[in-house]
Amino acid sequence: MVRKYTNMVLEMVEEGILDKDVVIMACLKYMSEAEVRDMAEANGFIPEDEEEEIRSDYEANRTYERVRVVAGQ
C-alpha cells in the first residue's frame, strides 16, 4: 500500500514547509483517545509501571461519564 499523504506530509516536514510540532499537535487532536492510547502503547511511550494506573484512571473516567449520561447531566 502506498502512503501518498503520509509521505507527502513527512516530506513537507523534512523540507521545513510544515513545522513538526504543528503536525504532531494536529495528529493528536484529530485522533480519538483510544487511537492515541494504542499508538502510545505500541511505541512504548508509556512506561509499563504507569500503564496500569493510566488504564485504571481511564476506565474510572469512562464509568463516570456513563453515569452522568444515564443521570441526564
PDB file of C-alpha atoms in Angstrom:
ATOM      1  CA  MET A   1       0.000   0.000   0.000  1.00  0.00           C
ATOM      2  CA  VAL A   2       1.347   3.403  -0.964  1.00  0.00           C
ATOM      3  CA  ARG A   3       1.014   6.050   1.754  1.00  0.00           C
ATOM      4  CA  LYS A   4       0.691   9.041  -0.541  1.00  0.00           C
ATOM      5  CA  TYR A   5      -0.484  11.606   2.019  1.00  0.00           C
ATOM      6  CA  THR A   6       1.683  10.279   4.843  1.00  0.00           C
ATOM      7  CA  ASN A   7       4.761  10.533   2.655  1.00  0.00           C
ATOM      8  CA  MET A   8       3.744  13.980   1.414  1.00  0.00           C
ATOM      9  CA  VAL A   9       3.347  15.360   4.969  1.00  0.00           C
ATOM     10  CA  LEU A  10       6.627  13.766   6.081  1.00  0.00           C
ATOM     11  CA  GLU A  11       8.445  15.275   3.130  1.00  0.00           C
ATOM     12  CA  MET A  12       6.939  18.694   3.883  1.00  0.00           C
ATOM     13  CA  VAL A  13       8.196  18.415   7.470  1.00  0.00           C
ATOM     14  CA  GLU A  14      11.658  17.365   6.287  1.00  0.00           C
ATOM     15  CA  GLU A  15      11.765  20.292   3.847  1.00  0.00           C
ATOM     16  CA  GLY A  16      10.721  22.755   6.558  1.00  0.00           C
ATOM     17  CA  ILE A  17       7.418  23.608   4.869  1.00  0.00           C
ATOM     18  CA  LEU A  18       5.468  22.294   7.851  1.00  0.00           C
ATOM     19  CA  ASP A  19       6.527  22.620  11.479  1.00  0.00           C
ATOM     20  CA  LYS A  20       6.799  19.179  13.103  1.00  0.00           C
ATOM     21  CA  ASP A  21       5.259  20.416  16.362  1.00  0.00           C
ATOM     22  CA  VAL A  22       2.198  21.698  14.482  1.00  0.00           C
ATOM     23  CA  VAL A  23       1.856  18.353  12.689  1.00  0.00           C
ATOM     24  CA  ILE A  24       2.182  16.425  15.967  1.00  0.00           C
ATOM     25  CA  MET A  25      -0.492  18.556  17.651  1.00  0.00           C
ATOM     26  CA  ALA A  26      -2.814  18.233  14.638  1.00  0.00           C
ATOM     27  CA  CYS A  27      -2.439  14.447  14.639  1.00  0.00           C
ATOM     28  CA  LEU A  28      -3.077  14.091  18.377  1.00  0.00           C
ATOM     29  CA  LYS A  29      -6.105  16.382  18.289  1.00  0.00           C
ATOM     30  CA  TYR A  30      -7.535  14.565  15.257  1.00  0.00           C
ATOM     31  CA  MET A  31      -7.106  11.066  16.722  1.00  0.00           C
ATOM     32  CA  SER A  32      -9.547   9.621  19.237  1.00  0.00           C
ATOM     33  CA  GLU A  33      -8.320   8.989  22.777  1.00  0.00           C
ATOM     34  CA  ALA A  34      -8.326   5.244  22.051  1.00  0.00           C
ATOM     35  CA  GLU A  35      -6.176   5.757  18.948  1.00  0.00           C
ATOM     36  CA  VAL A  36      -3.702   7.911  20.880  1.00  0.00           C
ATOM     37  CA  ARG A  37      -3.537   5.291  23.631  1.00  0.00           C
ATOM     38  CA  ASP A  38      -2.965   2.476  21.130  1.00  0.00           C
ATOM     39  CA  MET A  39      -0.251   4.452  19.348  1.00  0.00           C
ATOM     40  CA  ALA A  40       1.461   5.370  22.638  1.00  0.00           C
ATOM     41  CA  GLU A  41       1.381   1.778  23.870  1.00  0.00           C
ATOM     42  CA  ALA A  42       2.550   0.341  20.520  1.00  0.00           C
ATOM     43  CA  ASN A  43       5.542   2.687  20.501  1.00  0.00           C
ATOM     44  CA  GLY A  44       6.468   2.224  24.152  1.00  0.00           C
ATOM     45  CA  PHE A  45       5.780   5.859  25.063  1.00  0.00           C
ATOM     46  CA  ILE A  46       4.091   4.892  28.346  1.00  0.00           C
ATOM     47  CA  PRO A  47       6.331   3.320  31.000  1.00  0.00           C
ATOM     48  CA  GLU A  48       4.991  -0.134  31.928  1.00  0.00           C
ATOM     49  CA  ASP A  49       4.706   0.733  35.616  1.00  0.00           C
ATOM     50  CA  GLU A  50       2.443   3.696  34.766  1.00  0.00           C
ATOM     51  CA  GLU A  51       0.383   1.888  32.137  1.00  0.00           C
ATOM     52  CA  GLU A  52      -1.911   0.096  34.610  1.00  0.00           C
ATOM     53  CA  GLU A  53      -2.504   3.273  36.638  1.00  0.00           C
ATOM     54  CA  ILE A  54      -3.362   5.237  33.492  1.00  0.00           C
ATOM     55  CA  ARG A  55      -5.658   2.446  32.299  1.00  0.00           C
ATOM     56  CA  SER A  56      -7.430   2.391  35.701  1.00  0.00           C
ATOM     57  CA  ASP A  57      -7.904   6.171  35.640  1.00  0.00           C
ATOM     58  CA  TYR A  58      -9.199   5.981  32.071  1.00  0.00           C
ATOM     59  CA  GLU A  59     -11.698   3.220  32.904  1.00  0.00           C
ATOM     60  CA  ALA A  60     -12.877   5.087  36.027  1.00  0.00           C
ATOM     61  CA  ASN A  61     -13.473   8.214  33.957  1.00  0.00           C
ATOM     62  CA  ARG A  62     -15.422   6.246  31.319  1.00  0.00           C
ATOM     63  CA  THR A  63     -17.627   4.803  34.080  1.00  0.00           C
ATOM     64  CA  TYR A  64     -18.188   8.313  35.488  1.00  0.00           C
ATOM     65  CA  GLU A  65     -19.123   9.629  32.033  1.00  0.00           C
ATOM     66  CA  ARG A  66     -21.636   6.774  31.519  1.00  0.00           C
ATOM     67  CA  VAL A  67     -23.234   7.528  34.913  1.00  0.00           C
ATOM     68  CA  ARG A  68     -23.509  11.229  34.015  1.00  0.00           C
ATOM     69  CA  VAL A  69     -25.247  10.384  30.731  1.00  0.00           C
ATOM     70  CA  VAL A  70     -27.684   7.969  32.377  1.00  0.00           C
ATOM     71  CA  ALA A  71     -28.404  10.515  35.129  1.00  0.00           C
ATOM     72  CA  GLY A  72     -29.076  13.169  32.470  1.00  0.00           C
ATOM     73  CA  GLN A  73     -26.293  15.523  33.454  1.00  0.00           C
TER      74      GLN A  73
END
